[in-house]
Every structure is written in structure tokens, then in C-alpha cells.
CSV table of C-alpha atoms in Angstrom, one decimal:
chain,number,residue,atom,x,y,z
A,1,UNK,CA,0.0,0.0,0.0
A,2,UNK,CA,2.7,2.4,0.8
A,3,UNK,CA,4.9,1.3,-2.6
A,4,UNK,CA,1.5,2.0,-4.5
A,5,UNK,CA,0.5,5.7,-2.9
A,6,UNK,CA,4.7,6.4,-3.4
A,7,UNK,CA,4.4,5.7,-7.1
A,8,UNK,CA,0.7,7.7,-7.7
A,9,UNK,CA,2.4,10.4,-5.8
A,10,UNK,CA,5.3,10.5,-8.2
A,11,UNK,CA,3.8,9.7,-10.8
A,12,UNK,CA,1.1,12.7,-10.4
A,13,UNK,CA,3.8,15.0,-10.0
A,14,UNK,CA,5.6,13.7,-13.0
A,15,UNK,CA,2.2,14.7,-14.9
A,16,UNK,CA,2.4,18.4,-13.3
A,17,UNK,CA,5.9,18.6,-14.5
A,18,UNK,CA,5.6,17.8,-17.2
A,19,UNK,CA,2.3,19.4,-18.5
A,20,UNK,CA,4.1,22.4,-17.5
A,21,UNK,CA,7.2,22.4,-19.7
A,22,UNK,CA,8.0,25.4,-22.1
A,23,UNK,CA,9.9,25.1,-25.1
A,24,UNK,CA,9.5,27.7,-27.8
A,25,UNK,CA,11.8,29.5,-30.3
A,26,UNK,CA,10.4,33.1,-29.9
A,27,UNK,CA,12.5,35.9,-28.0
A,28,UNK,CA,12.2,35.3,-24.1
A,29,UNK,CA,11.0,38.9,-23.4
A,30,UNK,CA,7.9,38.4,-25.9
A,31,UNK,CA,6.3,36.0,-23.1
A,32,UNK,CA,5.0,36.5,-19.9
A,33,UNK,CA,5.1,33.3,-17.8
A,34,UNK,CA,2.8,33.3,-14.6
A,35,UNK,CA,2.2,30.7,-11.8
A,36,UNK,CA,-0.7,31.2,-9.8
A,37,UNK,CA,-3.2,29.2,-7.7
A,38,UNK,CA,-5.9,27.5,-9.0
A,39,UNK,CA,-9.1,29.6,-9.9
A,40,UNK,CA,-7.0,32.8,-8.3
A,41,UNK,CA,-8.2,35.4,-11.2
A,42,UNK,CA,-10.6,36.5,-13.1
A,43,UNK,CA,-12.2,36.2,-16.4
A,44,UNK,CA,-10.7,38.1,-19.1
A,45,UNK,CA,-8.4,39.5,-16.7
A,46,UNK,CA,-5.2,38.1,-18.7
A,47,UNK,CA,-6.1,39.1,-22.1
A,48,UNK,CA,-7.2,42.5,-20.6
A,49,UNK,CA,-3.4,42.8,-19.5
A,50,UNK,CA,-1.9,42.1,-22.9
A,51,UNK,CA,-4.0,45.0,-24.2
A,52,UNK,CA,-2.1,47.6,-21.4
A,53,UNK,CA,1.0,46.4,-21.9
A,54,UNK,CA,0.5,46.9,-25.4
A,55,UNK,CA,-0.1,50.5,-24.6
A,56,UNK,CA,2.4,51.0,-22.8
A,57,UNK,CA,5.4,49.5,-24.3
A,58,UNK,CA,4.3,49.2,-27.5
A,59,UNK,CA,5.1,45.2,-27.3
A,60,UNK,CA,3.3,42.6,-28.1
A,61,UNK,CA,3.0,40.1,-24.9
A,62,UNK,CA,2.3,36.1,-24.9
A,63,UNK,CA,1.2,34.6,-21.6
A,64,UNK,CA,2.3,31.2,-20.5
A,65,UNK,CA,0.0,30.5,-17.7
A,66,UNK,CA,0.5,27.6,-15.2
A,67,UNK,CA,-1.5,26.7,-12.1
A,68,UNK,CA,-0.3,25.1,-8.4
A,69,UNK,CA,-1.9,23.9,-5.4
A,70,UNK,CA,0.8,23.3,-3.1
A,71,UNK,CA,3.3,26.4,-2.2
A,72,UNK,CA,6.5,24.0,-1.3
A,73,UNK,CA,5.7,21.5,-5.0
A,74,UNK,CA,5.9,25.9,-6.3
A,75,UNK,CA,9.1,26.9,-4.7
A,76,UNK,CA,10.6,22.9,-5.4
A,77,UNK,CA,10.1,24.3,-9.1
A,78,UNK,CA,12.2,27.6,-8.6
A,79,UNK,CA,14.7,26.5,-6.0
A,80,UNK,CA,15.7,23.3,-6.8
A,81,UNK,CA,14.5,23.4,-11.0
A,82,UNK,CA,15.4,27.0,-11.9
A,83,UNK,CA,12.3,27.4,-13.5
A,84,UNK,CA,12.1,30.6,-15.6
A,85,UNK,CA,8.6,31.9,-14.2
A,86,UNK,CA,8.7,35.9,-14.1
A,87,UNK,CA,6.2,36.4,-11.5
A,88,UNK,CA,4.5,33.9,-8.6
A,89,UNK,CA,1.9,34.1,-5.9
A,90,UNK,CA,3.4,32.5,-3.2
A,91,UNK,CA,2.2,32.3,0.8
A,92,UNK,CA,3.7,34.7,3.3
A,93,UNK,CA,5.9,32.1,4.6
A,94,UNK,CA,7.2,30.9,1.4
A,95,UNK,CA,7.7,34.5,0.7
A,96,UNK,CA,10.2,34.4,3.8
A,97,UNK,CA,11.5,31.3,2.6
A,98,UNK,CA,12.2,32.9,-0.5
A,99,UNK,CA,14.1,36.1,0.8
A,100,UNK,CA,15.8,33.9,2.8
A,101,UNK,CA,17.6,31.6,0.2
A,102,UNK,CA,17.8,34.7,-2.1
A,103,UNK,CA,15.5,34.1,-4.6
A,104,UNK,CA,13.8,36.7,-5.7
A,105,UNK,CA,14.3,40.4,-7.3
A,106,UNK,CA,13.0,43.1,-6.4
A,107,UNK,CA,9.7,44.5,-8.3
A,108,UNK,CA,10.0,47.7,-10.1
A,109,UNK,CA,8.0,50.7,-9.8
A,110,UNK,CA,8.8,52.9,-12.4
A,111,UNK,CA,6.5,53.1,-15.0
A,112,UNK,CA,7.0,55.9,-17.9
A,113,UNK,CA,3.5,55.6,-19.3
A,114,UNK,CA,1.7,54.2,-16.2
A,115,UNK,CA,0.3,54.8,-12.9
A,116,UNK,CA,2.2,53.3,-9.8
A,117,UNK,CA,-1.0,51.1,-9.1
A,118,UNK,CA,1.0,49.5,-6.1
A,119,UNK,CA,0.8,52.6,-3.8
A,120,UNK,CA,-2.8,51.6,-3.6
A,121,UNK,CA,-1.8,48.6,-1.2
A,122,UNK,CA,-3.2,49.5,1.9
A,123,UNK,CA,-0.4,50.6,4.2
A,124,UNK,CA,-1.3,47.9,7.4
A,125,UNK,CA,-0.9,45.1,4.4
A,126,UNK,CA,2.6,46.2,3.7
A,127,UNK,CA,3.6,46.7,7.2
A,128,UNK,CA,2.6,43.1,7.8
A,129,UNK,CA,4.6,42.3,4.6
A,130,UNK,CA,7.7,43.9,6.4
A,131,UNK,CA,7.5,41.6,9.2
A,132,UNK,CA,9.0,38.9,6.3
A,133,UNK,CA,12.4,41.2,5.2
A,134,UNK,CA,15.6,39.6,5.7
A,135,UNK,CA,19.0,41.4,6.2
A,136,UNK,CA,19.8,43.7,3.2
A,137,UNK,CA,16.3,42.9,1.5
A,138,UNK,CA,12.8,44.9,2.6
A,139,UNK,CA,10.2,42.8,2.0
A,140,UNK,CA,7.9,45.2,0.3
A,141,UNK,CA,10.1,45.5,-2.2
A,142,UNK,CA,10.0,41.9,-3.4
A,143,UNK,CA,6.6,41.3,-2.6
A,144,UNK,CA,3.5,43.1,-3.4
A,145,UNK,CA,0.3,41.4,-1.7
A,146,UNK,CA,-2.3,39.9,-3.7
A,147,UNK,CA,-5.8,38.6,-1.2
A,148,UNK,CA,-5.1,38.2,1.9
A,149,UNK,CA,-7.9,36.4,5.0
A,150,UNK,CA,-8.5,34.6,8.0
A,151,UNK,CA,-8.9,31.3,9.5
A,152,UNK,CA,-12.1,30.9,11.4
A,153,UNK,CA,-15.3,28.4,11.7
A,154,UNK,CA,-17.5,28.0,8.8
A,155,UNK,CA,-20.8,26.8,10.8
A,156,UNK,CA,-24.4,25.5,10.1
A,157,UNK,CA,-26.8,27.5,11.7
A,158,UNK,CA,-29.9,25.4,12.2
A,159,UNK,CA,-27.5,22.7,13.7
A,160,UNK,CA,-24.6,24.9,16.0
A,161,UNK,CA,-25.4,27.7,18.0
A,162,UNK,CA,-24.1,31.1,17.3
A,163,UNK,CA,-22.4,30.8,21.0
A,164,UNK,CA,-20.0,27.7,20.2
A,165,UNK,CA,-18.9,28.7,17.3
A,166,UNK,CA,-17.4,31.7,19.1
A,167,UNK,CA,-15.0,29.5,20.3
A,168,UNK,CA,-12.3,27.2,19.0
A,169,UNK,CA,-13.6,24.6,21.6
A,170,UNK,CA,-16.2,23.6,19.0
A,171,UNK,CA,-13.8,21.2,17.2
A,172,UNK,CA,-12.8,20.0,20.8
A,173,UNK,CA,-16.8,19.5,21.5
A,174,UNK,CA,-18.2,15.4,21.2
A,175,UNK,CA,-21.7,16.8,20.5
A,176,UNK,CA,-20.2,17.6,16.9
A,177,UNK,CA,-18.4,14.5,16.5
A,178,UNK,CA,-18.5,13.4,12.6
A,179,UNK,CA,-19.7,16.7,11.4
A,180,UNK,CA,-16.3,18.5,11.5
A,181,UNK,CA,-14.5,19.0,8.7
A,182,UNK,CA,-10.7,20.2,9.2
A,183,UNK,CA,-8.5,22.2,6.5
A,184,UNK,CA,-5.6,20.0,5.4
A,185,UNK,CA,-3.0,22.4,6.5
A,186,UNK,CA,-0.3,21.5,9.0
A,187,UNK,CA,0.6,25.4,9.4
A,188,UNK,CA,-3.5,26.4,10.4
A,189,UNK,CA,-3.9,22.8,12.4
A,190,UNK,CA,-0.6,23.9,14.6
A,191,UNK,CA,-2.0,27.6,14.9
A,192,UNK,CA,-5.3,26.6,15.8
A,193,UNK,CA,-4.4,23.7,18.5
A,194,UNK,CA,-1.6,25.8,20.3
A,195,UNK,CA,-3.8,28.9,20.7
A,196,UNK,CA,-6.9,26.7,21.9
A,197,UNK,CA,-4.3,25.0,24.6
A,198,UNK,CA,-3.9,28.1,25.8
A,199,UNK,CA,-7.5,30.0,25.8
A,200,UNK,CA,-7.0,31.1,29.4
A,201,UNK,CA,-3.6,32.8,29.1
A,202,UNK,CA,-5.1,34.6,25.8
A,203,UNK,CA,-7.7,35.5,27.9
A,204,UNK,CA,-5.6,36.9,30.9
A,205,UNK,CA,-3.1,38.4,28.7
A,206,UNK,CA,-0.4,36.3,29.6
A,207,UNK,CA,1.0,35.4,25.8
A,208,UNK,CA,-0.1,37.0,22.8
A,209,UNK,CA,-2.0,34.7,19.2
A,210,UNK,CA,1.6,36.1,17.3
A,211,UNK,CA,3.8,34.5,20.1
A,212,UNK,CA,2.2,31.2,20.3
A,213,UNK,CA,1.6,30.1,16.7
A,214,UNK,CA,4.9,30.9,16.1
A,215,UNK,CA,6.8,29.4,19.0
A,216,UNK,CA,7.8,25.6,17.9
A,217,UNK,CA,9.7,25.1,20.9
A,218,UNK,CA,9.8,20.9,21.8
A,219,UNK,CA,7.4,22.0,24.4
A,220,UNK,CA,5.2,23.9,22.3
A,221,UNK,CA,4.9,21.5,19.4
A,222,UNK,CA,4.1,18.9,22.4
A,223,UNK,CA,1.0,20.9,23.6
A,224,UNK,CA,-0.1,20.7,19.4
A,225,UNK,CA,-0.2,17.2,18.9
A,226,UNK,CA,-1.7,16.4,22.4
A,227,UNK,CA,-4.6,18.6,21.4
A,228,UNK,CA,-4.5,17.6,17.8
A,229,UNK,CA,-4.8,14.1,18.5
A,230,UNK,CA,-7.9,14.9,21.4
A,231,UNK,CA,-9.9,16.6,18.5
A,232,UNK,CA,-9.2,13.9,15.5
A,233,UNK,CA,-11.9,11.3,16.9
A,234,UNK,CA,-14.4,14.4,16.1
A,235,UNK,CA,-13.2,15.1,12.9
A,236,UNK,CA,-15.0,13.2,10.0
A,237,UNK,CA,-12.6,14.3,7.4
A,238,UNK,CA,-9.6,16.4,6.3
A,239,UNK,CA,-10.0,18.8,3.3
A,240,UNK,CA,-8.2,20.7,0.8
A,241,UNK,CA,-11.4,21.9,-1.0
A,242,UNK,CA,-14.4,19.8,-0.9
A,243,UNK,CA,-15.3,21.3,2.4
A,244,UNK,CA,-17.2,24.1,1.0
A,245,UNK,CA,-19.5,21.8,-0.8
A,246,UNK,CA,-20.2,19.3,2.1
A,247,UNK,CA,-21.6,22.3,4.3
A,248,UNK,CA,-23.8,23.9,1.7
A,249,UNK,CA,-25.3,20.1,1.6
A,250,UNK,CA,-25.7,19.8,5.0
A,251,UNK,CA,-23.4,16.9,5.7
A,252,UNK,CA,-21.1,18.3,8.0
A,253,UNK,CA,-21.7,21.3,10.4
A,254,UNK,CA,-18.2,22.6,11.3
A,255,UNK,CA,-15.5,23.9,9.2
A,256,UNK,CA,-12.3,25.2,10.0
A,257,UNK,CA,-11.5,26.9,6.9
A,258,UNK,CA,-10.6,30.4,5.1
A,259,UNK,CA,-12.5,33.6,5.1
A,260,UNK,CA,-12.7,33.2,1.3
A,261,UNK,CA,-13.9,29.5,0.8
A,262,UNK,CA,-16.3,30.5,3.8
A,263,UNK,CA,-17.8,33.4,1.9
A,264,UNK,CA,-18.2,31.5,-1.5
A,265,UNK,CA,-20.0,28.5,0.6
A,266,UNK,CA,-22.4,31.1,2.2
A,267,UNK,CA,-23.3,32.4,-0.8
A,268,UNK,CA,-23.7,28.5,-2.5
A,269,UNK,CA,-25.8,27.5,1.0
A,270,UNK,CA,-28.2,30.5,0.6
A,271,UNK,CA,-29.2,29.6,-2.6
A,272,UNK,CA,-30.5,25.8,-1.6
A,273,UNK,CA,-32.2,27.0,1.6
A,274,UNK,CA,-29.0,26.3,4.3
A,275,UNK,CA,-27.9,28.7,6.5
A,276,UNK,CA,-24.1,29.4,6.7
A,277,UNK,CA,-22.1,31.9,8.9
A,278,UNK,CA,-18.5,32.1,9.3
A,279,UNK,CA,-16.6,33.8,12.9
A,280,UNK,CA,-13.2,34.1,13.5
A,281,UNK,CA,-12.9,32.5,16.8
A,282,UNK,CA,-12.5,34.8,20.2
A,283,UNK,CA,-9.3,33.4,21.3
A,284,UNK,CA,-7.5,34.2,18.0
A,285,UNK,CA,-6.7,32.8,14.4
A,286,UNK,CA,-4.5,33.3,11.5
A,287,UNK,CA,-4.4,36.0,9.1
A,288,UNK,CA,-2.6,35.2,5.9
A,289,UNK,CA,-1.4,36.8,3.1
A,290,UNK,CA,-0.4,35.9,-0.8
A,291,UNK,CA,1.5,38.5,-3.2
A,292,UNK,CA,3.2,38.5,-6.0
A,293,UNK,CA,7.1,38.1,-6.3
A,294,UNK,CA,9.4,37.7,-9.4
A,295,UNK,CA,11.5,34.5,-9.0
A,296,UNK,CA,15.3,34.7,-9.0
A,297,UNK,CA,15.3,33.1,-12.7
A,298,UNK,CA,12.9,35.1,-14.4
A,299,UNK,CA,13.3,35.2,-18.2
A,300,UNK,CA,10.9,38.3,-18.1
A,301,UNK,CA,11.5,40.6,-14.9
A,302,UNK,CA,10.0,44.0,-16.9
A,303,UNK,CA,6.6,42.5,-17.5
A,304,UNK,CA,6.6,41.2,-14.3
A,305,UNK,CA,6.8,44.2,-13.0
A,306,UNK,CA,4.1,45.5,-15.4
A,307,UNK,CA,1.7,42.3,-14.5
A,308,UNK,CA,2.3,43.2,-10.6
A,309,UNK,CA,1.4,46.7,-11.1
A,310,UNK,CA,-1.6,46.0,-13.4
A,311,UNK,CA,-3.1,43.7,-10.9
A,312,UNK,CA,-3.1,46.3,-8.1
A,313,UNK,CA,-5.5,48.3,-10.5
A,314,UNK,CA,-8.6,49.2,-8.6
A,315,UNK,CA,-11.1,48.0,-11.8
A,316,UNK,CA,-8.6,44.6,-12.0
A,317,UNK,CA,-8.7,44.4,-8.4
A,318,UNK,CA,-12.5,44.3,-7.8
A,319,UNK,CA,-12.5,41.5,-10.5
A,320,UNK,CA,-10.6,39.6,-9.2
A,321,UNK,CA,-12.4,39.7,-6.0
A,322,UNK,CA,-15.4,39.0,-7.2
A,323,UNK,CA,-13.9,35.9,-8.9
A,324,UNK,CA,-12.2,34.4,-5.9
A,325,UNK,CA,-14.2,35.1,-2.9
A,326,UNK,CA,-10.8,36.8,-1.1
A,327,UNK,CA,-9.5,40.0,-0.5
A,328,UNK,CA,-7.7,42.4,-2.5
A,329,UNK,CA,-4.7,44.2,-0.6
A,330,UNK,CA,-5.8,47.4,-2.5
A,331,UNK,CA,-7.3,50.5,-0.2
A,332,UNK,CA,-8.5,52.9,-3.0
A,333,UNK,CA,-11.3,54.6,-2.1
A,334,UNK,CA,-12.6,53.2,-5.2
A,335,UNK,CA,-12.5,50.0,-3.8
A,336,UNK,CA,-14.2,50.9,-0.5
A,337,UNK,CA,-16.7,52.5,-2.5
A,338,UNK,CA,-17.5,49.7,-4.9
A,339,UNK,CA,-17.3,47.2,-1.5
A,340,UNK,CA,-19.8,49.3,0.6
A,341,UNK,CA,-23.5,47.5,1.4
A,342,UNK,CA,-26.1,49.8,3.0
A,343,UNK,CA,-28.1,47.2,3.2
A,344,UNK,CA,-25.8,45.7,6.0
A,345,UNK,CA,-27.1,46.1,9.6
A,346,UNK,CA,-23.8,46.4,11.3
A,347,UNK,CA,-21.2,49.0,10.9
A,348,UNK,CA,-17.3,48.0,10.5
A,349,UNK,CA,-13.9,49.6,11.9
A,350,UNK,CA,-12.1,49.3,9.1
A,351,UNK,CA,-9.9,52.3,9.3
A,352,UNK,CA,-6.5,50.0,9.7
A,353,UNK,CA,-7.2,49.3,6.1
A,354,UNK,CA,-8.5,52.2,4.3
A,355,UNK,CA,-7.5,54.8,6.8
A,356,UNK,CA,-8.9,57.5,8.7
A,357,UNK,CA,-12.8,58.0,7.8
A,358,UNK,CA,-13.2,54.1,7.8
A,359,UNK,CA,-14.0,53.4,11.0
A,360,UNK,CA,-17.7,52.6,10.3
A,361,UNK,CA,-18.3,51.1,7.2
A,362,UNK,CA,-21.1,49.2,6.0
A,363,UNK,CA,-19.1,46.4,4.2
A,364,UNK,CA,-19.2,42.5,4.9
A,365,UNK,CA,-17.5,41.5,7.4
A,366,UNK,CA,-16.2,38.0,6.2
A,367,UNK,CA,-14.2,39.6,3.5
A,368,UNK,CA,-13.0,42.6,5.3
A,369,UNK,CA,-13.0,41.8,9.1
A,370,UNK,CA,-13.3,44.5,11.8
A,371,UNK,CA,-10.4,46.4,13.6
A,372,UNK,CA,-11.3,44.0,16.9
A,373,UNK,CA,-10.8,40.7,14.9
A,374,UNK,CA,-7.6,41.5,13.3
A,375,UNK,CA,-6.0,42.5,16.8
A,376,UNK,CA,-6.4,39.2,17.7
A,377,UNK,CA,-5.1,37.2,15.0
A,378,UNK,CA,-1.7,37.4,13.6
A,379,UNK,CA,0.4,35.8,11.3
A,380,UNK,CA,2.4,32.5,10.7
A,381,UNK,CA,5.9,32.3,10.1
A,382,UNK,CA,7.9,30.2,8.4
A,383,UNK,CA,8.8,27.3,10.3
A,384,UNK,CA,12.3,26.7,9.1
A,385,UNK,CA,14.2,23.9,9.8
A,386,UNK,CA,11.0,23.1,12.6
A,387,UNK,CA,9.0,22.4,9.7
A,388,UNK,CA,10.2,18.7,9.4
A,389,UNK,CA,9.2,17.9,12.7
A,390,UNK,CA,5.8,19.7,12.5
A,391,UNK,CA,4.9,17.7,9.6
A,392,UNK,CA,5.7,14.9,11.1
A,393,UNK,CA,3.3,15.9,14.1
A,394,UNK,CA,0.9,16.4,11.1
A,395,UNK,CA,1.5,13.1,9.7
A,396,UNK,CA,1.3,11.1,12.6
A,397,UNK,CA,-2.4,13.2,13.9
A,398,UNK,CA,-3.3,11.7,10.4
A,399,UNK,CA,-2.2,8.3,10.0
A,400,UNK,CA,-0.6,9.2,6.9
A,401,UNK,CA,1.3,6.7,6.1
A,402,UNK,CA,3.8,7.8,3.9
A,403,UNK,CA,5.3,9.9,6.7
A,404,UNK,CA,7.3,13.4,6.1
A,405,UNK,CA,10.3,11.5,5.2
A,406,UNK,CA,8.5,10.0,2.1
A,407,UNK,CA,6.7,13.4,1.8
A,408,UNK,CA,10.6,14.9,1.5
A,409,UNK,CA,11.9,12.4,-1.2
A,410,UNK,CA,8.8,13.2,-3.3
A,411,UNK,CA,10.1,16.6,-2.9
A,412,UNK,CA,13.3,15.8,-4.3
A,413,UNK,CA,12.4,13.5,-6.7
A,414,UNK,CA,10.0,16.6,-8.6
A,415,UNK,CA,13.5,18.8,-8.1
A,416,UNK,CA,15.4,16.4,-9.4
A,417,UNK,CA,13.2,15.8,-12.6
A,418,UNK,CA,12.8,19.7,-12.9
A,419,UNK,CA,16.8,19.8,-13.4
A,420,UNK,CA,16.7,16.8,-15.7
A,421,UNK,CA,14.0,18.8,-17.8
A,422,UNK,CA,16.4,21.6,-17.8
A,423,UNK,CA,19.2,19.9,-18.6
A,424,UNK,CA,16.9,18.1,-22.0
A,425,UNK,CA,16.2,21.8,-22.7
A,426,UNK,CA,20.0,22.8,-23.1
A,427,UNK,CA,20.4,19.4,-25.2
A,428,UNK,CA,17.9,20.5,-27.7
A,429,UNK,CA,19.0,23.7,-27.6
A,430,UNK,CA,22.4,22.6,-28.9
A,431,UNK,CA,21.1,20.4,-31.3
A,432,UNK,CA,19.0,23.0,-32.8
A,433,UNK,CA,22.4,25.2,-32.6
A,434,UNK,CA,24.1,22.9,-34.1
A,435,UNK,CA,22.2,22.1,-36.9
A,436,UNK,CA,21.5,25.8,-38.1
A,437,UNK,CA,25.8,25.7,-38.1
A,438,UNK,CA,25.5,22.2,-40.5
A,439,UNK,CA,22.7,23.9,-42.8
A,440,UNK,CA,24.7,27.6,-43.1
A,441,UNK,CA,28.2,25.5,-43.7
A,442,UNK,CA,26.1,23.6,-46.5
A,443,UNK,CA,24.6,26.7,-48.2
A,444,UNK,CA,28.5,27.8,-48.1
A,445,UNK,CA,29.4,24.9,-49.5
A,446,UNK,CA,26.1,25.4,-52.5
């Protein structure tokens, strides 16, 4: 059994490698090549981009466009396969990752034709964004944020009371044993037991939601999988995306999820007759954030740049909400405009975000959560060289039987083929140069 899930794995990821490969003779800096999560943009969105850059460069553009659905299988491709992408929406903590091993370039901001669309990010987003800069590198230069959300409970009304959900105990509670669905994320499942563990010092003000998720002290990671392993007899399943649809059915009533898959659920729910809400817990949750970076060995750094800028464009912005359920880290007052509901019945601080005169906003509160809810969440880090053995807390929680060690040669194995398909390229590349030398020595020779 494990031999056969070892070779599917590969084998799947041989199939993502490959379906991604480039290979074409026009000039590198007539092609745009972006990696993005799945279902991450909206429609029309790209081809609107080719028309700008066509006004302002006066180039013709080509997108390559290539989806992912794990950040480390993403950054496998750039670290370990040199992979020529020219711009990527990475995780915050891959972000770090990223600035750590120096691989990206910073993002220019110069446009001669062009607005700087980017100054529109909200200035609390690119604070946070900060809080990833390494020696020598500012984060905000390298990263410009794309949505950003929380971590909270999606819930079923008619089944679980307004009043538990409020609390991260709910996933602890037997009553809801076989109708709670967990997110299959190590990084939220460590976050969510380590703050719950320690409700009463949150409470007291002892630690702080930042300090905790982030401290992976042997202690610390202790207190995770004892509570991990308390909740799993409750859980009836651990999702990557089906959750969504399993709570607009009414087939589980707990989810521990993401503001955005919550709000696209609620919408989905309402329209069957089911009743959905979403909370970010009282003790605390995550807040993350993805942006946009240029990888070390882009082919195509000035559209990049150009693509980045063009996505922080109010219009593009709102589309791309629209089509993703998240939030865009853009603050024009366009946006806040275009985002305002007076048919809400609560009112919003949201004045971290887009600044003085936004501290009552009608504007829902899934997407854009009030001042009170972000001061209790924070971000999480990258793990570092802890992250081996909090995957392998994950893996045991689980039962996963291929085990983070497996989980690490898959890793290398996809690196290993990405260099192998890089090293083909060159081959071909030779051969192609060395037949154009055969066919002009012949016409000589004619």
C-alpha cells in the first residue's frame, strides 16, 4: 500500500511537471510566464493585461499561464529546477523562505506611461509584509500582496449555535463528533491547537496569538499534537477543498476553513435554503497573506513588473475579488466604494485598512474583518528547519502513512526531474544550434 500511494504520488507530480514544460523558439521577453493558484483570477483578466502592456510598451506580450496547489511542490520548481517563471503568488511564509535563500528580485516601480497602481496597497498590508524582510532585502520591495484572510469556523446555523462557534472549543466538542471537517494544512492545524491550549492565558493576557503560533519550541509542538490528537476522533474528514460543498449540503456542520472558501460557501448555501455563517474564533486565528514576487530566474522581470502593477489596478482588483471570494490588498477609495453595502445592519472599523474616515463602514465582514478581529489574530511564520518535525506531528495526527520523510523524497524527486528537464532543454537547444551551423556550412558549401 505504501509502494503503491509512493508511485501515484510520483507519478502525479511527474504529470504536473511535465504538463508544464515550455519550449518555444520566440524571444524570451515576448512571453510573460505566470504561476498562480488555481481559480485565483478573473475572467478576461489576462487578455485584458496584454491590451495595457500593449499601450504602454508598445510590445506585443504572450502569456504562459500555469496553475499550483501546493506552495512547497511551487518553490521545489524555482529553488531546486530553476524554473524561468517571471512572476509567482506565493504564501507569506514561502515568501520568507524565499528572501531567505535569495531568490527573488525586487519589483520595479517605475512606469514611464503608467500609474504606480501599487501605492494603492493598503499601508497595514505592507507593514505586515515587512514583518517577512531579511538582512539587506525589505520585503515590500519583493513582494507586493495579492488577497489576503483569515482562519475561522464556517458553521451551520440550524445545527450549531451562534455561542459555540465563538470559540475554537467547538472542534474539541463530542456533540459535533462526525460533522467536523478540518483544512488540510499543517501550518493552520498547529496555529489553531496551540492557541486553543492556551484560551485562558489569551484571555488573561499572559501570551499573545503572534507568540504562540509561532513558537515551535519541543514544548510547544508537544501541547499541538496532544490537542491535535484529542480533536481527531471528532473530525470526519480532512479537506483541501471539498469542504465548502459538504456544508452547503448539510453533511457536516463545522468547518475550519478560510474567510474566502467560507464566503463562497455562504453564498452556494443560501441559494439551496441552508444557512451558513462564518466567525473568527475569540481566542485568535490566523491571518494570511499571498503576493506576487518575481523569482530569482525570471526570463521576463520588466513584464513582471508590469503584470504586478496591473493587478493592483482598482477595476482589476475588484474583479478579481469577485472571482475568488478573497480579498484584495488594494485600499482605493474606489474599492471601499465599490465594497460598501447599506443594506448591512452592522457597521465596520475598518480604518486599519483604508484609513482615517473608515472606521464605520457598511461592508461585509467575512471579507473585510473589523479592527477588533484583526488585533487578535496574527500571522504565521515560516517554520524553518522546525517544519520537518511539524509535519511529522501532522502526519502522525493523520495516520498518513507515507510519513514526512517519504513526503521529503517526493520533494526531491519533482526537483530532481525539474533539473533533468532543464538539462533536456540545453540538449535540444544545442542540437538545434548545431544544426542551423551544418545547414549555413552547406549553403557555403552550394
Amino acid at each position: 500500500m505504501l509502494m503503491n500511494k509512493l508511485l501515484i504520488t510520483l507519478c502525479l507530480a511527474a504529470s504536473f511537471m511535465l504538463s508544464g514544460c515550455y519550449n518555444s523558439g520566440e524571444p524570451r521577453e515576448k512571453v510573460l510566464k505566470i504561476y498562480n493558484w488555481a481559480d485565483y483570477i478573473g475572467d478576461g483578466v489576462l487578455e485584458d493585461f496584454q491590451a495595457y502592456y500593449k499601450e504602454q510598451t508598445g510590445e506585443d506580450i504572450r502569456i504562459v499561464y500555469q496553475t499550483f496547489d501546493i506552495n512547497e511542490i511551487m518553490l521545489t520548481k524555482i529553488e531546486k529546477g530553476h524554473e524561468d517563471f517571471d512572476v509567482v503568488c506565493p504564501s507569506e511564509y514561502i515568501i520568507e523562505r524565499m528572501l531567505k535563500k535569495d531568490l527573488l528580485l525586487p519589483i520595479d516601480t517605475v512606469f514611464p506611461h503608467s500609474p504606480d497602481y501599487m501605492n494603492d496597497v493598503s499601508p497595514y498590508i505592507r507593514e505586515q509584509i515587512d514583518k517577512l524582510s531579511q538582512p539587506g532585502r525589505v520585503a515590500s520591495h519583493y513582494a507586493v500582496c495579492y488577497m489576503w484572510g483569515t482562519a475561522g469556523i464556517l458553521y451551520n446555523k440550524a445545527f450549531v449555535p451562534d455561542a459555540d462557534a465563538e470559540s475554537w472549543s467547538c472542534l474539541w466538542d463530542r456533540k459535533y463528533a462526525g460533522k467536523i471537517l478540518m483544512k488540510d494544512s499543517y501550518r493552520d492545524a498547529y496555529g489553531t491547537a496551540i492557541i486553543y491550549a492556551h484560551a485562558r492565558d489569551l484571555a488573561g493576557g499572559k501570551v499573545t496569538v503572534e507568540d504562540l503560533m509561532n513558537d515551535y519550541s519541543p514544548r510547544a509542538m508537544e501541547i499541538a499534537e496532544k490537542y491535535l490528537k484529542a480533536m481527531k476522533p471528532n473530525i470526519a474528514g480532512w479537506e483541501a477543498d471539498f469542504g465548502k460543498e459538504m456544508m452547503t449540503k448539510n453533511k457536516a456542520w463545522l468547518n475550519m476553513t478560510w474567510s474566502g472558501d467560507a464566503k463562497w460557501a455562504i453564498e452556494e448555501a443560501d441559494a439551496v435554503g441552508v444557512d451558513l455563517d462564518y466567525v473568527v474564533p475569540r481566542e485568535g486565528s490566523n491571518i494570511w497573506y499571498d503576493g506576487w514576487v518575481i523569482p530569482k530566474y525570471a526570463g521576463n522581470p520588466e513584464a513582471a513588473s508590469y503584470f504586478i502593477n496591473f493587478m493592483c489596478r482598482p477595476d482589476i482588483a475588484l474583479r478579481n475579488m469577485e472571482a475568488s471570494g478573497y480579498v484584495s490588498a488594494v485600499a482605493s477609495p474606489e474599492i471601499m466604494e465599490a465594497k460598501t453595502d447599506t443594506t448591512l445592519t452592522y457597521y465596520s472599523d475598518l480604518s486599519y485598512f483604508f484609513g482615517p474616515g473608515a472606521d464605520s463602514l457598511q461592508i461585509d465582514k467575512i471579507q473585510y474583518p473589523d479592527r477588533k478581529v484583526v488585533e487578535r489574530c496574527a500571522m504565521i511564520r515560516d517554520f524553518g528547519d522546525k517544519t520537518k518535525d511539524v509535519l511529522e506531528i501532522w502526519s502522525r495526527i493523520k495516520g498518513d502513512n507515507l510519513g514526512v520523510g517519504i513526503t521529503i523524497l517526493i520533494f526531491v524527486v519533482v526537483g530532481l526531474m525539474s533539473g533533468w528537464m532543464i538539462y533536456k532543454r540545453i540538449q535540444r537547444y544545442k542540437h538545434k544550434k548545431m544544426q542551423r551551423r551544418r545547414s549555413r556550412r552547406r549553403k557555403k558549401q552550394r
